Amino acid sequence: MRGFKAPAIELSEKIIEILKNFAASYTMPSCIVLHSRLLLMAAEGESSTKTAQLLGVSRNTVNTWRKYFHENTGLLLQMEAACRISDNMEDLPGLMKSFLSDKPRPGKLPVFTLEEIMLVNEPACKDPKDFGHGLSHWNLT
């Protein structure tokens, strides 16, 4: 769409500070880091095409998340206001993590229970001699 400009996203200084911390994190889940970078670029007015190129994602991904952010910016500001009112700003990063996380997706339920998986894996954690093998270690042959 030539000439289309995505709407600007207004964020507070505190939210920008938290997003910058998330975007620079090496321990945060990758989806939160990506979404933080995307939201920061959207707030700076960067185009969807350039954002997609810089972040290495499709323009469709950028547009999907920009739309989500645009529709829910008020929610971010309400979360911040609630934390200010309750004088508990330490809760804001946790709330923002849930806001930036991928939502659960539909899919096939697991075939095996955790107990069944543990039963299958248990022999690998034991000595092969316990099972009558003359090996000192398990191997692929």
Short mmCIF file of C-alpha atoms in Angstrom, two decimals:
data_model
loop_
_atom_site.label_atom_id
_atom_site.label_comp_id
_atom_site.label_asym_id
_atom_site.label_seq_id
_atom_site.Cartn_x
_atom_site.Cartn_y
_atom_site.Cartn_z
CA MET A 1 0.00 0.00 0.00
CA ARG A 2 1.93 2.96 -1.27
CA GLY A 3 1.50 6.07 0.86
CA PHE A 4 0.03 4.23 3.85
CA LYS A 5 1.50 5.35 7.15
CA ALA A 6 0.92 3.19 10.19
CA PRO A 7 -0.53 5.09 13.13
CA ALA A 8 1.95 6.35 15.73
CA ILE A 9 2.01 4.64 19.09
CA GLU A 10 2.34 6.87 22.16
CA LEU A 11 4.27 5.40 25.11
CA SER A 12 5.34 6.83 28.46
CA GLU A 13 8.99 7.24 29.43
CA LYS A 14 8.69 4.45 32.03
CA ILE A 15 7.27 1.99 29.48
CA ILE A 16 9.99 2.94 26.97
CA GLU A 17 12.63 2.35 29.66
CA ILE A 18 11.24 -1.12 30.43
CA LEU A 19 10.98 -1.97 26.71
CA LYS A 20 14.62 -0.95 26.18
CA ASN A 21 15.65 -3.26 29.02
CA PHE A 22 13.64 -6.11 27.50
CA ALA A 23 15.03 -5.43 24.01
CA ALA A 24 18.63 -5.62 25.27
CA SER A 25 18.10 -8.74 27.39
CA TYR A 26 19.88 -12.02 26.72
CA THR A 27 17.78 -13.98 29.21
CA MET A 28 14.29 -12.85 28.20
CA PRO A 29 12.28 -15.13 25.88
CA SER A 30 13.01 -14.25 22.26
CA CYS A 31 9.39 -13.36 21.49
CA ILE A 32 9.42 -10.69 24.22
CA VAL A 33 12.73 -9.27 22.97
CA LEU A 34 11.41 -9.15 19.39
CA HIS A 35 8.07 -7.61 20.37
CA SER A 36 9.84 -5.03 22.57
CA ARG A 37 12.07 -3.98 19.67
CA LEU A 38 9.10 -3.88 17.34
CA LEU A 39 7.07 -1.73 19.73
CA LEU A 40 9.98 0.67 20.29
CA MET A 41 10.44 1.08 16.54
CA ALA A 42 6.70 1.62 16.08
CA ALA A 43 6.75 4.30 18.79
CA GLU A 44 9.63 6.02 16.98
CA GLY A 45 7.49 6.11 13.82
CA GLU A 46 9.61 3.65 11.83
CA SER A 47 7.91 2.19 8.75
CA SER A 48 6.72 -1.41 8.77
CA THR A 49 8.95 -2.28 5.83
CA LYS A 50 12.11 -0.94 7.44
CA THR A 51 11.18 -2.50 10.81
CA ALA A 52 10.72 -5.88 9.13
CA GLN A 53 14.09 -5.59 7.38
CA LEU A 54 15.94 -4.54 10.54
CA LEU A 55 14.37 -7.23 12.72
CA GLY A 56 14.53 -10.00 10.13
CA VAL A 57 10.82 -10.78 10.14
CA SER A 58 8.07 -10.50 7.54
CA ARG A 59 6.17 -7.28 7.03
CA ASN A 60 3.00 -9.23 7.83
CA THR A 61 4.42 -10.03 11.29
CA VAL A 62 5.25 -6.37 11.86
CA ASN A 63 1.80 -5.25 10.72
CA THR A 64 0.05 -7.83 12.89
CA TRP A 65 1.89 -6.74 16.01
CA ARG A 66 1.64 -3.02 15.20
CA LYS A 67 -2.12 -3.43 14.93
CA TYR A 68 -2.18 -5.29 18.27
CA PHE A 69 -0.07 -2.57 19.91
CA HIS A 70 -2.14 0.23 18.42
CA GLU A 71 -5.39 -1.34 19.63
CA ASN A 72 -3.99 -2.04 23.11
CA THR A 73 -1.77 0.97 23.86
CA GLY A 74 -4.48 2.19 26.23
CA LEU A 75 -4.14 -1.07 28.16
CA LEU A 76 -0.40 -0.49 28.62
CA LEU A 77 -1.04 3.02 29.92
CA GLN A 78 -3.80 1.73 32.25
CA MET A 79 -1.41 -0.91 33.63
CA GLU A 80 1.15 1.79 34.31
CA ALA A 81 -1.45 4.05 35.96
CA ALA A 82 -2.69 1.18 38.16
CA CYS A 83 0.87 0.45 39.28
CA ARG A 84 1.41 4.15 40.08
CA ILE A 85 -1.83 4.34 42.07
CA SER A 86 -1.00 1.22 44.07
CA ASP A 87 2.57 2.55 44.49
CA ASN A 88 3.88 -0.76 43.17
CA MET A 89 5.84 0.03 40.01
CA GLU A 90 7.82 -3.23 40.43
CA ASP A 91 4.79 -5.07 39.02
CA LEU A 92 4.85 -3.20 35.70
CA PRO A 93 7.65 -5.23 34.00
CA GLY A 94 5.81 -8.47 34.82
CA LEU A 95 2.57 -7.11 33.41
CA MET A 96 4.38 -5.96 30.29
CA LYS A 97 5.94 -9.41 29.84
CA SER A 98 2.48 -10.95 29.70
CA PHE A 99 1.34 -8.21 27.30
CA LEU A 100 4.27 -8.89 24.94
CA SER A 101 4.17 -12.70 25.13
CA ASP A 102 2.85 -14.86 22.33
CA LYS A 103 -0.68 -16.00 22.97
CA PRO A 104 -1.40 -19.74 23.26
CA ARG A 105 -2.06 -21.31 19.90
CA PRO A 106 -4.34 -24.18 19.07
CA GLY A 107 -2.71 -27.44 18.27
CA LYS A 108 -2.67 -31.13 18.86
CA LEU A 109 -2.53 -32.20 22.49
CA PRO A 110 0.51 -34.21 23.60
CA VAL A 111 0.27 -37.93 22.85
CA PHE A 112 2.29 -39.06 25.87
CA THR A 113 1.90 -38.11 29.50
CA LEU A 114 4.87 -36.85 31.48
CA GLU A 115 4.96 -40.15 33.41
CA GLU A 116 5.18 -42.16 30.16
CA ILE A 117 8.02 -39.97 28.91
CA MET A 118 9.89 -40.46 32.19
CA LEU A 119 9.48 -44.25 31.94
CA VAL A 120 10.95 -44.26 28.44
CA ASN A 121 13.88 -42.02 29.43
CA GLU A 122 14.66 -43.78 32.71
CA PRO A 123 16.86 -46.58 31.26
CA ALA A 124 19.10 -44.01 29.56
CA CYS A 125 19.98 -42.60 32.98
CA LYS A 126 21.09 -45.96 34.34
CA ASP A 127 24.18 -48.12 33.84
CA PRO A 128 23.89 -50.54 30.88
CA LYS A 129 25.23 -53.33 33.15
CA ASP A 130 22.00 -53.06 35.19
CA PHE A 131 20.22 -54.42 32.10
CA GLY A 132 22.65 -57.26 31.43
CA HIS A 133 24.73 -55.47 28.78
CA GLY A 134 28.51 -55.69 28.87
CA LEU A 135 28.88 -51.99 28.08
CA SER A 136 30.20 -49.33 30.43
CA HIS A 137 28.28 -46.55 28.59
CA TRP A 138 25.30 -46.40 26.26
CA ASN A 139 26.23 -45.85 22.62
CA LEU A 140 24.45 -45.59 19.30
CA THR A 141 25.47 -49.00 17.96
#
